Short mmCIF file of C-alpha atoms in Angstrom, two decimals:
data_model
loop_
_atom_site.label_atom_id
_atom_site.label_comp_id
_atom_site.label_asym_id
_atom_site.label_seq_id
_atom_site.Cartn_x
_atom_site.Cartn_y
_atom_site.Cartn_z
CA MET A 1 8.81 -18.58 1.86
CA TYR A 2 7.24 -15.19 1.08
CA PRO A 3 3.47 -14.68 1.00
CA GLU A 4 2.03 -14.41 -2.50
CA PRO A 5 0.35 -11.06 -1.75
CA TYR A 6 3.76 -9.65 -0.82
CA LEU A 7 5.21 -10.79 -4.14
CA ASP A 8 2.17 -9.35 -5.97
CA TYR A 9 2.75 -6.09 -4.10
CA LEU A 10 6.37 -6.04 -5.24
CA VAL A 11 5.41 -6.63 -8.89
CA GLN A 12 2.78 -3.90 -8.74
CA PHE A 13 5.28 -1.61 -6.99
CA HIS A 14 8.21 -2.10 -9.38
CA VAL A 15 6.53 -2.91 -12.69
CA GLU A 16 2.97 -1.67 -12.91
CA ARG A 17 3.66 1.23 -10.52
CA ASP A 18 0.05 0.84 -9.43
CA TYR A 19 0.54 2.06 -5.89
CA PHE A 20 -3.18 2.07 -5.23
CA GLU A 21 -3.30 -1.63 -6.07
CA CYS A 22 -0.24 -2.21 -3.86
CA HIS A 23 -2.22 -0.72 -1.00
CA GLU A 24 -5.26 -2.87 -1.77
CA ILE A 25 -3.25 -6.10 -2.00
CA LEU A 26 -1.34 -5.70 1.24
CA GLU A 27 -4.21 -4.22 3.21
CA GLU A 28 -6.36 -7.24 2.38
CA TYR A 29 -3.50 -9.56 3.37
CA TRP A 30 -2.81 -7.62 6.59
CA LYS A 31 -6.49 -7.63 7.55
CA SER A 32 -6.77 -11.39 6.92
CA ALA A 33 -4.82 -11.98 10.13
CA PRO A 34 -6.63 -11.82 13.47
CA PRO A 35 -6.37 -8.27 14.88
CA LYS A 36 -3.91 -9.21 17.65
CA GLU A 37 -1.63 -10.96 15.13
CA ARG A 38 -1.44 -8.16 12.55
CA GLN A 39 2.13 -7.11 11.86
CA SER A 40 2.96 -3.42 11.60
CA VAL A 41 5.61 -4.07 8.94
CA TRP A 42 2.78 -4.56 6.42
CA VAL A 43 1.34 -1.16 7.37
CA GLY A 44 4.73 0.41 6.68
CA LEU A 45 4.83 -1.11 3.18
CA ILE A 46 1.24 -0.01 2.55
CA GLN A 47 2.13 3.52 3.65
CA ILE A 48 5.10 3.63 1.27
CA ALA A 49 2.80 2.82 -1.65
CA VAL A 50 0.16 5.32 -0.51
CA GLY A 51 2.81 8.00 -0.01
CA LEU A 52 4.16 7.51 -3.53
CA TYR A 53 0.61 7.50 -4.93
CA HIS A 54 0.01 10.87 -3.25
CA HIS A 55 3.36 12.29 -4.39
CA ARG A 56 2.79 11.23 -7.99
CA ARG A 57 -0.63 12.97 -7.90
CA GLY A 58 0.84 16.17 -6.42
CA ASN A 59 -0.63 15.69 -2.91
CA VAL A 60 2.54 16.72 -1.10
CA THR A 61 0.92 16.86 2.34
CA GLY A 62 -0.45 13.32 2.03
CA ALA A 63 2.85 12.05 0.63
CA ARG A 64 4.85 13.61 3.43
CA LYS A 65 2.53 12.23 6.12
CA MET A 66 2.48 8.67 4.74
CA LEU A 67 6.20 8.44 4.03
CA ALA A 68 7.15 9.88 7.43
CA SER A 69 4.91 7.34 9.13
CA ALA A 70 6.34 4.54 6.97
CA CYS A 71 9.87 5.62 7.87
CA THR A 72 8.99 5.44 11.57
CA LEU A 73 7.57 1.93 11.14
CA VAL A 74 10.63 0.77 9.17
CA LYS A 75 12.89 2.02 11.98
CA ARG A 76 10.74 0.45 14.69
CA HIS A 77 10.35 -2.90 12.90
CA HIS A 78 13.70 -3.20 11.12
CA GLU A 79 14.01 -6.90 12.01
CA ASP A 80 10.64 -7.63 10.36
CA VAL A 81 11.71 -5.62 7.30
CA GLU A 82 14.88 -7.71 7.12
CA ARG A 83 12.83 -10.94 7.44
CA LEU A 84 10.91 -9.80 4.37
CA GLY A 85 14.19 -9.76 2.44
CA LEU A 86 14.57 -5.98 2.34
CA ASP A 87 17.55 -3.97 3.49
CA SER A 88 16.01 -1.96 6.33
CA THR A 89 18.88 0.54 6.56
CA ALA A 90 18.76 1.25 2.83
CA LEU A 91 14.95 1.51 2.94
CA GLU A 92 15.07 3.98 5.82
CA ARG A 93 17.66 6.04 3.93
CA LEU A 94 15.54 5.89 0.73
CA LEU A 95 12.45 7.12 2.57
CA THR A 96 14.41 9.90 4.30
CA GLU A 97 15.83 11.03 0.96
CA ARG A 98 12.36 10.97 -0.62
CA LEU A 99 10.99 13.09 2.21
CA GLU A 100 13.81 15.60 1.67
CA GLU A 101 13.00 15.69 -2.05
CA ILE A 102 9.33 16.33 -1.28
CA ASN A 103 10.25 19.08 1.19
CA ASN A 104 12.45 20.65 -1.48
CA GLY A 105 9.60 20.63 -4.00
CA LEU A 106 11.08 17.99 -6.28
CA PRO A 107 8.64 16.04 -8.47
CA TYR A 108 7.74 12.40 -8.12
CA ARG A 109 10.09 9.77 -9.50
CA SER A 110 9.93 5.98 -9.36
CA ILE A 111 11.94 4.15 -6.73
CA ALA A 112 12.91 0.53 -6.14
CA LEU A 113 12.57 -1.13 -2.78
CA PRO A 114 16.01 -2.42 -1.70
CA MET A 115 15.64 -6.19 -1.95
CA GLN A 116 18.71 -7.88 -0.48
CA ALA A 117 17.82 -11.51 0.31
CA ALA A 118 18.70 -13.86 -2.54
CA GLU A 119 15.51 -15.84 -1.82
CA LEU A 120 13.36 -12.72 -2.20
CA ILE A 121 15.10 -11.65 -5.39
CA ALA A 122 14.60 -15.13 -6.87
CA ALA A 123 10.94 -15.25 -5.78
CA TYR A 124 10.36 -11.75 -7.21
CA LYS A 125 11.94 -12.68 -10.55
CA ALA A 126 9.80 -15.84 -10.66
CA ALA A 127 6.65 -13.78 -9.91
CA CYS A 128 7.53 -11.37 -12.75
CA ALA A 129 8.14 -14.27 -15.13
CA LYS A 130 4.87 -15.95 -14.07
CA GLN A 131 3.00 -12.73 -14.85
CA ASN A 132 5.03 -12.23 -18.05
CA GLN A 133 6.31 -8.90 -16.74
CA PRO A 134 9.69 -7.19 -16.83
CA GLU A 135 11.43 -6.77 -13.49
CA TYR A 136 11.25 -2.97 -13.45
CA ARG A 137 9.46 -0.17 -15.25
CA ASP A 138 9.08 3.57 -14.57
CA SER A 139 5.69 5.11 -13.86
CA ASP A 140 3.46 5.92 -16.82
CA MET A 141 2.69 9.53 -15.96
CA SER A 142 0.24 9.76 -18.89
CA ASP A 143 -2.17 7.09 -17.60
CA PRO A 144 -5.02 8.93 -15.83
CA PHE A 145 -6.43 5.71 -14.34
CA LEU A 146 -3.09 4.87 -12.77
CA LEU A 147 -2.68 8.42 -11.45
CA HIS A 148 -6.24 8.89 -10.16
CA LYS A 149 -7.43 5.34 -9.54
CA HIS A 150 -9.14 6.11 -6.24
CA THR A 151 -11.53 8.50 -7.99
CA LEU A 152 -11.98 6.56 -11.24
CA ARG A 153 -12.42 2.97 -10.09
CA ASP A 154 -15.80 1.22 -9.93
CA ARG A 155 -16.96 1.46 -6.34
CA SER A 156 -20.53 0.26 -6.81
CA ASP A 157 -19.92 -2.83 -4.64
CA VAL A 158 -18.44 -0.72 -1.82
CA LEU A 159 -21.30 1.78 -2.00
CA ALA A 160 -23.89 -1.00 -2.04
CA GLU A 161 -22.32 -2.58 1.06
CA ARG A 162 -22.29 0.79 2.85
CA GLU A 163 -25.98 1.26 2.04
CA ARG A 164 -26.75 -2.26 3.27
CA GLN A 165 -24.92 -1.60 6.54
CA LEU A 166 -26.76 1.72 6.95
CA GLN A 167 -30.10 -0.02 6.43
CA LEU A 168 -29.16 -2.64 9.03
CA ARG A 169 -28.18 0.04 11.55
CA GLN A 170 -31.35 2.01 10.89
CA GLY A 171 -33.42 -1.15 11.30
CA LYS A 172 -31.77 -1.84 14.66
CA GLN A 173 -32.29 1.78 15.69
CA ASN A 174 -35.97 1.58 14.74
CA ASP A 175 -36.32 -1.67 16.68
CA SER A 176 -34.80 -0.10 19.81
CA ASP A 177 -36.98 3.00 19.39
CA SER A 178 -40.14 0.88 19.28
CA ASP A 179 -38.95 -1.11 22.32
CA SER A 180 -38.54 2.08 24.35
CA VAL A 181 -42.09 3.25 23.51
CA THR A 182 -43.75 0.16 24.96
#
């Protein structure tokens, strides 16, 4: 009933607290749909993870921006949030409270997304069991990789692809330059 990437997101969100990975999982899933069929509810969930990642790292401006945007999307797409088994009203309230905490200078703390549908709760518990994980764990604030993953991860494949694309563009540019000379 629920897409596997969504369940993986929830496990990463509530157990591993790897918000960067949450972002990666759902962004890949969201982008797998044709552009005109992409649902904004996924963007809202991605933004929640990114906002918490920023807050945990002390990037208050980034956290505030992402969580405010996520809150707007949750309000706008509350029916889609409900279809995903979450309590949209409770999620909106949770995000508003977190924004107030950030504005008041309070430090990061772990949160739980308000799952309300029995089917989602059962699927989430099954996903945790399948991965041999507990159902909830607080953030490990001493793990530098978890806290700074975007700067510490291996990006050689991404950089190689960027270089390849640059070479392709430069080759096309050189081809058009030589065409204009003749």
